[in-house]
JSON list of C-alpha atoms in Angstrom, two decimals:
[
{"chain": "A", "resi": 1, "resn": "UNK", "atom": "CA", "xyz": [398.26, 245.29, -0.33]},
{"chain": "A", "resi": 2, "resn": "UNK", "atom": "CA", "xyz": [397.87, 243.42, 2.97]},
{"chain": "A", "resi": 3, "resn": "UNK", "atom": "CA", "xyz": [395.52, 244.17, 5.85]},
{"chain": "A", "resi": 4, "resn": "UNK", "atom": "CA", "xyz": [398.43, 244.07, 8.33]},
{"chain": "A", "resi": 5, "resn": "UNK", "atom": "CA", "xyz": [402.02, 242.95, 7.92]},
{"chain": "A", "resi": 6, "resn": "UNK", "atom": "CA", "xyz": [401.41, 239.93, 10.17]},
{"chain": "A", "resi": 7, "resn": "UNK", "atom": "CA", "xyz": [399.04, 238.65, 7.45]},
{"chain": "A", "resi": 8, "resn": "UNK", "atom": "CA", "xyz": [401.90, 238.66, 4.95]},
{"chain": "A", "resi": 9, "resn": "UNK", "atom": "CA", "xyz": [404.33, 236.50, 6.94]},
{"chain": "A", "resi": 10, "resn": "UNK", "atom": "CA", "xyz": [404.67, 235.08, 10.46]},
{"chain": "A", "resi": 11, "resn": "UNK", "atom": "CA", "xyz": [408.44, 235.45, 10.71]},
{"chain": "A", "resi": 12, "resn": "UNK", "atom": "CA", "xyz": [411.00, 238.03, 9.68]},
{"chain": "A", "resi": 13, "resn": "UNK", "atom": "CA", "xyz": [412.95, 235.65, 7.44]},
{"chain": "A", "resi": 14, "resn": "UNK", "atom": "CA", "xyz": [409.94, 234.77, 5.26]},
{"chain": "A", "resi": 15, "resn": "UNK", "atom": "CA", "xyz": [408.87, 238.40, 5.13]},
{"chain": "A", "resi": 16, "resn": "UNK", "atom": "CA", "xyz": [412.29, 239.56, 3.93]},
{"chain": "A", "resi": 17, "resn": "UNK", "atom": "CA", "xyz": [412.57, 236.69, 1.43]},
{"chain": "A", "resi": 18, "resn": "UNK", "atom": "CA", "xyz": [409.15, 237.29, -0.14]},
{"chain": "A", "resi": 19, "resn": "UNK", "atom": "CA", "xyz": [409.52, 241.06, -0.17]},
{"chain": "A", "resi": 20, "resn": "UNK", "atom": "CA", "xyz": [412.87, 240.64, -1.90]},
{"chain": "A", "resi": 21, "resn": "UNK", "atom": "CA", "xyz": [411.32, 238.39, -4.57]},
{"chain": "A", "resi": 22, "resn": "UNK", "atom": "CA", "xyz": [408.44, 240.81, -5.10]},
{"chain": "A", "resi": 23, "resn": "UNK", "atom": "CA", "xyz": [410.81, 243.79, -5.29]},
{"chain": "A", "resi": 24, "resn": "UNK", "atom": "CA", "xyz": [412.56, 242.12, -8.26]},
{"chain": "A", "resi": 25, "resn": "UNK", "atom": "CA", "xyz": [409.27, 242.52, -10.15]},
{"chain": "A", "resi": 26, "resn": "UNK", "atom": "CA", "xyz": [408.64, 246.07, -8.97]},
{"chain": "A", "resi": 27, "resn": "UNK", "atom": "CA", "xyz": [406.05, 245.09, -6.37]},
{"chain": "A", "resi": 28, "resn": "UNK", "atom": "CA", "xyz": [406.02, 246.80, -2.97]},
{"chain": "A", "resi": 29, "resn": "UNK", "atom": "CA", "xyz": [404.17, 245.35, 0.03]},
{"chain": "A", "resi": 30, "resn": "UNK", "atom": "CA", "xyz": [401.87, 247.92, 1.65]},
{"chain": "A", "resi": 31, "resn": "UNK", "atom": "CA", "xyz": [399.91, 247.55, 4.88]},
{"chain": "A", "resi": 32, "resn": "UNK", "atom": "CA", "xyz": [396.36, 248.94, 4.91]},
{"chain": "A", "resi": 33, "resn": "UNK", "atom": "CA", "xyz": [396.22, 249.34, 8.70]},
{"chain": "A", "resi": 34, "resn": "UNK", "atom": "CA", "xyz": [399.81, 250.25, 9.53]},
{"chain": "A", "resi": 35, "resn": "UNK", "atom": "CA", "xyz": [401.04, 253.62, 8.30]},
{"chain": "A", "resi": 36, "resn": "UNK", "atom": "CA", "xyz": [404.71, 252.94, 7.63]},
{"chain": "A", "resi": 37, "resn": "UNK", "atom": "CA", "xyz": [406.73, 255.84, 6.25]},
{"chain": "A", "resi": 38, "resn": "UNK", "atom": "CA", "xyz": [408.92, 255.33, 3.21]},
{"chain": "A", "resi": 39, "resn": "UNK", "atom": "CA", "xyz": [412.06, 256.58, 5.00]},
{"chain": "A", "resi": 40, "resn": "UNK", "atom": "CA", "xyz": [414.63, 255.17, 7.47]},
{"chain": "A", "resi": 41, "resn": "UNK", "atom": "CA", "xyz": [412.15, 255.38, 10.37]},
{"chain": "A", "resi": 42, "resn": "UNK", "atom": "CA", "xyz": [409.80, 253.16, 8.35]},
{"chain": "A", "resi": 43, "resn": "UNK", "atom": "CA", "xyz": [412.50, 250.48, 8.14]},
{"chain": "A", "resi": 44, "resn": "UNK", "atom": "CA", "xyz": [412.74, 250.45, 11.93]},
{"chain": "A", "resi": 45, "resn": "UNK", "atom": "CA", "xyz": [408.97, 250.47, 12.47]},
{"chain": "A", "resi": 46, "resn": "UNK", "atom": "CA", "xyz": [408.44, 247.67, 9.95]},
{"chain": "A", "resi": 47, "resn": "UNK", "atom": "CA", "xyz": [411.10, 245.50, 11.60]},
{"chain": "A", "resi": 48, "resn": "UNK", "atom": "CA", "xyz": [409.52, 246.06, 15.04]},
{"chain": "A", "resi": 49, "resn": "UNK", "atom": "CA", "xyz": [406.05, 245.15, 13.73]},
{"chain": "A", "resi": 50, "resn": "UNK", "atom": "CA", "xyz": [407.40, 242.02, 12.03]},
{"chain": "A", "resi": 51, "resn": "UNK", "atom": "CA", "xyz": [409.35, 241.07, 15.16]},
{"chain": "A", "resi": 52, "resn": "UNK", "atom": "CA", "xyz": [406.23, 241.41, 17.31]},
{"chain": "A", "resi": 53, "resn": "UNK", "atom": "CA", "xyz": [404.23, 239.28, 14.86]},
{"chain": "A", "resi": 54, "resn": "UNK", "atom": "CA", "xyz": [406.89, 236.56, 15.00]},
{"chain": "A", "resi": 55, "resn": "UNK", "atom": "CA", "xyz": [406.96, 236.73, 18.82]},
{"chain": "A", "resi": 56, "resn": "UNK", "atom": "CA", "xyz": [403.16, 236.47, 19.01]},
{"chain": "A", "resi": 57, "resn": "UNK", "atom": "CA", "xyz": [403.12, 233.50, 16.65]},
{"chain": "A", "resi": 58, "resn": "UNK", "atom": "CA", "xyz": [405.83, 231.66, 18.61]},
{"chain": "A", "resi": 59, "resn": "UNK", "atom": "CA", "xyz": [404.16, 232.40, 21.95]},
{"chain": "A", "resi": 60, "resn": "UNK", "atom": "CA", "xyz": [400.77, 231.25, 20.66]},
{"chain": "A", "resi": 61, "resn": "UNK", "atom": "CA", "xyz": [402.27, 227.98, 19.37]},
{"chain": "A", "resi": 62, "resn": "UNK", "atom": "CA", "xyz": [403.91, 227.41, 22.76]},
{"chain": "A", "resi": 63, "resn": "UNK", "atom": "CA", "xyz": [400.64, 228.03, 24.64]},
{"chain": "A", "resi": 64, "resn": "UNK", "atom": "CA", "xyz": [398.65, 225.77, 22.31]},
{"chain": "A", "resi": 65, "resn": "UNK", "atom": "CA", "xyz": [401.21, 222.97, 22.70]},
{"chain": "A", "resi": 66, "resn": "UNK", "atom": "CA", "xyz": [401.14, 223.35, 26.49]},
{"chain": "A", "resi": 67, "resn": "UNK", "atom": "CA", "xyz": [397.35, 223.14, 26.53]},
{"chain": "A", "resi": 68, "resn": "UNK", "atom": "CA", "xyz": [397.32, 220.11, 24.24]},
{"chain": "A", "resi": 69, "resn": "UNK", "atom": "CA", "xyz": [399.95, 218.39, 26.38]},
{"chain": "A", "resi": 70, "resn": "UNK", "atom": "CA", "xyz": [397.92, 219.04, 29.55]},
{"chain": "A", "resi": 71, "resn": "UNK", "atom": "CA", "xyz": [394.85, 217.59, 27.82]},
{"chain": "A", "resi": 72, "resn": "UNK", "atom": "CA", "xyz": [396.82, 214.56, 26.66]},
{"chain": "A", "resi": 73, "resn": "UNK", "atom": "CA", "xyz": [398.06, 213.90, 30.20]},
{"chain": "A", "resi": 74, "resn": "UNK", "atom": "CA", "xyz": [394.37, 213.73, 31.18]},
{"chain": "A", "resi": 75, "resn": "UNK", "atom": "CA", "xyz": [393.76, 211.40, 28.18]},
{"chain": "A", "resi": 76, "resn": "UNK", "atom": "CA", "xyz": [391.52, 213.92, 26.45]},
{"chain": "A", "resi": 77, "resn": "UNK", "atom": "CA", "xyz": [391.23, 213.45, 22.70]},
{"chain": "A", "resi": 78, "resn": "UNK", "atom": "CA", "xyz": [393.53, 215.96, 20.98]},
{"chain": "A", "resi": 79, "resn": "UNK", "atom": "CA", "xyz": [391.32, 216.41, 17.93]},
{"chain": "A", "resi": 80, "resn": "UNK", "atom": "CA", "xyz": [391.20, 214.98, 14.47]},
{"chain": "A", "resi": 81, "resn": "UNK", "atom": "CA", "xyz": [389.37, 211.90, 13.27]},
{"chain": "A", "resi": 82, "resn": "UNK", "atom": "CA", "xyz": [388.20, 209.55, 16.01]},
{"chain": "A", "resi": 83, "resn": "UNK", "atom": "CA", "xyz": [389.25, 205.93, 15.39]},
{"chain": "A", "resi": 84, "resn": "UNK", "atom": "CA", "xyz": [386.56, 203.57, 14.12]},
{"chain": "A", "resi": 85, "resn": "UNK", "atom": "CA", "xyz": [384.72, 202.00, 17.03]},
{"chain": "A", "resi": 86, "resn": "UNK", "atom": "CA", "xyz": [385.03, 205.03, 19.30]},
{"chain": "A", "resi": 87, "resn": "UNK", "atom": "CA", "xyz": [383.13, 208.25, 19.83]},
{"chain": "A", "resi": 88, "resn": "UNK", "atom": "CA", "xyz": [383.69, 211.20, 22.11]},
{"chain": "A", "resi": 89, "resn": "UNK", "atom": "CA", "xyz": [382.02, 211.70, 25.46]},
{"chain": "A", "resi": 90, "resn": "UNK", "atom": "CA", "xyz": [382.99, 215.28, 26.27]},
{"chain": "A", "resi": 91, "resn": "UNK", "atom": "CA", "xyz": [386.69, 215.02, 25.39]},
{"chain": "A", "resi": 92, "resn": "UNK", "atom": "CA", "xyz": [387.30, 211.34, 26.19]},
{"chain": "A", "resi": 93, "resn": "UNK", "atom": "CA", "xyz": [387.09, 208.33, 23.88]},
{"chain": "A", "resi": 94, "resn": "UNK", "atom": "CA", "xyz": [384.34, 205.86, 24.66]},
{"chain": "A", "resi": 95, "resn": "UNK", "atom": "CA", "xyz": [383.26, 202.77, 22.75]},
{"chain": "A", "resi": 96, "resn": "UNK", "atom": "CA", "xyz": [380.73, 203.30, 19.96]},
{"chain": "A", "resi": 97, "resn": "UNK", "atom": "CA", "xyz": [379.08, 199.86, 20.06]},
{"chain": "A", "resi": 98, "resn": "UNK", "atom": "CA", "xyz": [377.72, 199.70, 16.49]},
{"chain": "A", "resi": 99, "resn": "UNK", "atom": "CA", "xyz": [381.09, 200.63, 14.97]},
{"chain": "A", "resi": 100, "resn": "UNK", "atom": "CA", "xyz": [383.02, 198.60, 17.56]},
{"chain": "A", "resi": 101, "resn": "UNK", "atom": "CA", "xyz": [381.37, 195.45, 16.19]},
{"chain": "A", "resi": 102, "resn": "UNK", "atom": "CA", "xyz": [383.23, 196.02, 12.93]},
{"chain": "A", "resi": 103, "resn": "UNK", "atom": "CA", "xyz": [386.54, 196.49, 14.74]},
{"chain": "A", "resi": 104, "resn": "UNK", "atom": "CA", "xyz": [386.00, 193.32, 16.80]},
{"chain": "A", "resi": 105, "resn": "UNK", "atom": "CA", "xyz": [385.11, 191.42, 13.63]},
{"chain": "A", "resi": 106, "resn": "UNK", "atom": "CA", "xyz": [388.34, 192.64, 11.99]},
{"chain": "A", "resi": 107, "resn": "UNK", "atom": "CA", "xyz": [390.43, 191.41, 14.92]},
{"chain": "A", "resi": 108, "resn": "UNK", "atom": "CA", "xyz": [388.56, 188.10, 15.02]},
{"chain": "A", "resi": 109, "resn": "UNK", "atom": "CA", "xyz": [389.24, 187.47, 11.35]},
{"chain": "A", "resi": 110, "resn": "UNK", "atom": "CA", "xyz": [392.91, 188.42, 11.81]},
{"chain": "A", "resi": 111, "resn": "UNK", "atom": "CA", "xyz": [393.21, 186.07, 14.81]},
{"chain": "A", "resi": 112, "resn": "UNK", "atom": "CA", "xyz": [391.74, 183.28, 12.67]},
{"chain": "A", "resi": 113, "resn": "UNK", "atom": "CA", "xyz": [394.66, 183.80, 10.29]},
{"chain": "A", "resi": 114, "resn": "UNK", "atom": "CA", "xyz": [392.67, 185.35, 7.47]},
{"chain": "A", "resi": 115, "resn": "UNK", "atom": "CA", "xyz": [394.71, 187.20, 4.85]},
{"chain": "A", "resi": 116, "resn": "UNK", "atom": "CA", "xyz": [394.24, 190.99, 4.63]},
{"chain": "A", "resi": 117, "resn": "UNK", "atom": "CA", "xyz": [392.72, 190.80, 1.13]},
{"chain": "A", "resi": 118, "resn": "UNK", "atom": "CA", "xyz": [390.14, 188.27, 2.38]},
{"chain": "A", "resi": 119, "resn": "UNK", "atom": "CA", "xyz": [389.25, 190.48, 5.38]},
{"chain": "A", "resi": 120, "resn": "UNK", "atom": "CA", "xyz": [388.87, 193.52, 3.15]},
{"chain": "A", "resi": 121, "resn": "UNK", "atom": "CA", "xyz": [386.62, 191.67, 0.69]},
{"chain": "A", "resi": 122, "resn": "UNK", "atom": "CA", "xyz": [384.39, 190.41, 3.49]},
{"chain": "A", "resi": 123, "resn": "UNK", "atom": "CA", "xyz": [384.12, 193.83, 5.17]},
{"chain": "A", "resi": 124, "resn": "UNK", "atom": "CA", "xyz": [383.24, 195.57, 1.92]},
{"chain": "A", "resi": 125, "resn": "UNK", "atom": "CA", "xyz": [380.78, 192.84, 0.90]},
{"chain": "A", "resi": 126, "resn": "UNK", "atom": "CA", "xyz": [379.02, 193.34, 4.24]},
{"chain": "A", "resi": 127, "resn": "UNK", "atom": "CA", "xyz": [378.81, 197.11, 3.63]},
{"chain": "A", "resi": 128, "resn": "UNK", "atom": "CA", "xyz": [381.19, 198.04, 6.44]},
{"chain": "A", "resi": 129, "resn": "UNK", "atom": "CA", "xyz": [382.85, 201.45, 6.18]},
{"chain": "A", "resi": 130, "resn": "UNK", "atom": "CA", "xyz": [385.91, 203.14, 7.68]},
{"chain": "A", "resi": 131, "resn": "UNK", "atom": "CA", "xyz": [385.59, 206.03, 10.13]},
{"chain": "A", "resi": 132, "resn": "UNK", "atom": "CA", "xyz": [385.70, 208.29, 7.03]},
{"chain": "A", "resi": 133, "resn": "UNK", "atom": "CA", "xyz": [382.71, 206.47, 5.52]},
{"chain": "A", "resi": 134, "resn": "UNK", "atom": "CA", "xyz": [384.79, 204.85, 2.77]},
{"chain": "A", "resi": 135, "resn": "UNK", "atom": "CA", "xyz": [385.13, 201.19, 1.79]},
{"chain": "A", "resi": 136, "resn": "UNK", "atom": "CA", "xyz": [388.01, 199.34, 3.45]},
{"chain": "A", "resi": 137, "resn": "UNK", "atom": "CA", "xyz": [391.39, 199.05, 1.78]},
{"chain": "A", "resi": 138, "resn": "UNK", "atom": "CA", "xyz": [394.79, 197.74, 2.84]},
{"chain": "A", "resi": 139, "resn": "UNK", "atom": "CA", "xyz": [395.80, 201.01, 4.53]},
{"chain": "A", "resi": 140, "resn": "UNK", "atom": "CA", "xyz": [392.60, 201.37, 6.56]},
{"chain": "A", "resi": 141, "resn": "UNK", "atom": "CA", "xyz": [392.82, 197.72, 7.65]},
{"chain": "A", "resi": 142, "resn": "UNK", "atom": "CA", "xyz": [396.49, 198.05, 8.66]},
{"chain": "A", "resi": 143, "resn": "UNK", "atom": "CA", "xyz": [395.72, 201.27, 10.53]},
{"chain": "A", "resi": 144, "resn": "UNK", "atom": "CA", "xyz": [393.18, 199.42, 12.68]},
{"chain": "A", "resi": 145, "resn": "UNK", "atom": "CA", "xyz": [395.31, 196.32, 13.22]},
{"chain": "A", "resi": 146, "resn": "UNK", "atom": "CA", "xyz": [398.35, 198.36, 14.30]},
{"chain": "A", "resi": 147, "resn": "UNK", "atom": "CA", "xyz": [396.60, 201.07, 16.33]},
{"chain": "A", "resi": 148, "resn": "UNK", "atom": "CA", "xyz": [397.54, 200.72, 20.00]},
{"chain": "A", "resi": 149, "resn": "UNK", "atom": "CA", "xyz": [394.39, 202.56, 21.03]},
{"chain": "A", "resi": 150, "resn": "UNK", "atom": "CA", "xyz": [392.43, 199.37, 20.41]},
{"chain": "A", "resi": 151, "resn": "UNK", "atom": "CA", "xyz": [394.27, 197.73, 23.33]},
{"chain": "A", "resi": 152, "resn": "UNK", "atom": "CA", "xyz": [393.56, 200.76, 25.56]},
{"chain": "A", "resi": 153, "resn": "UNK", "atom": "CA", "xyz": [396.72, 202.83, 25.10]},
{"chain": "A", "resi": 154, "resn": "UNK", "atom": "CA", "xyz": [396.36, 206.60, 24.83]},
{"chain": "A", "resi": 155, "resn": "UNK", "atom": "CA", "xyz": [398.95, 208.07, 22.44]},
{"chain": "A", "resi": 156, "resn": "UNK", "atom": "CA", "xyz": [399.78, 211.63, 21.57]},
{"chain": "A", "resi": 157, "resn": "UNK", "atom": "CA", "xyz": [403.05, 213.32, 20.68]},
{"chain": "A", "resi": 158, "resn": "UNK", "atom": "CA", "xyz": [405.28, 211.00, 22.70]},
{"chain": "A", "resi": 159, "resn": "UNK", "atom": "CA", "xyz": [402.80, 210.62, 25.57]},
{"chain": "A", "resi": 160, "resn": "UNK", "atom": "CA", "xyz": [401.85, 206.98, 25.96]},
{"chain": "A", "resi": 161, "resn": "UNK", "atom": "CA", "xyz": [399.45, 205.88, 28.72]},
{"chain": "A", "resi": 162, "resn": "UNK", "atom": "CA", "xyz": [398.41, 202.21, 28.83]},
{"chain": "A", "resi": 163, "resn": "UNK", "atom": "CA", "xyz": [394.91, 201.30, 30.06]},
{"chain": "A", "resi": 164, "resn": "UNK", "atom": "CA", "xyz": [393.79, 204.89, 29.67]},
{"chain": "A", "resi": 165, "resn": "UNK", "atom": "CA", "xyz": [390.95, 204.38, 27.17]},
{"chain": "A", "resi": 166, "resn": "UNK", "atom": "CA", "xyz": [388.48, 201.53, 26.74]},
{"chain": "A", "resi": 167, "resn": "UNK", "atom": "CA", "xyz": [390.03, 198.64, 24.79]}
]
């Protein structure tokens, strides 16, 4: 029992595949809000409803992507975790001075030729934490050292704008 058929699947292929699997076990999918007859007209109505759900899902994805692309072209943060050393001012990245000190210290130690394990030990001994509040490890250190945002480049889904955020 589903509230509406669009809650069962977002495309016709998945709907048909899952209904077929369920049918093998004697299970029929029934919509609580859509009265679909158990005759040939019901087959047509169900396919129209599923087609409209797939269309809506595809159109929504297209609109969301367009909006996110427009935001990225204006260098607005697309969402997700903000890199260590930054915070959001409205939708734009700005430097978070207390956390930026850790990032600058990381780069200074790397420029001095310190090995990653040595940098990690020193950061953790000093009580520094990643943007997720965890102790530093090799992955978190490499993420910072290879993140182009720290040199001012805005990146999102193939959009790359140098000097677009504070370095």
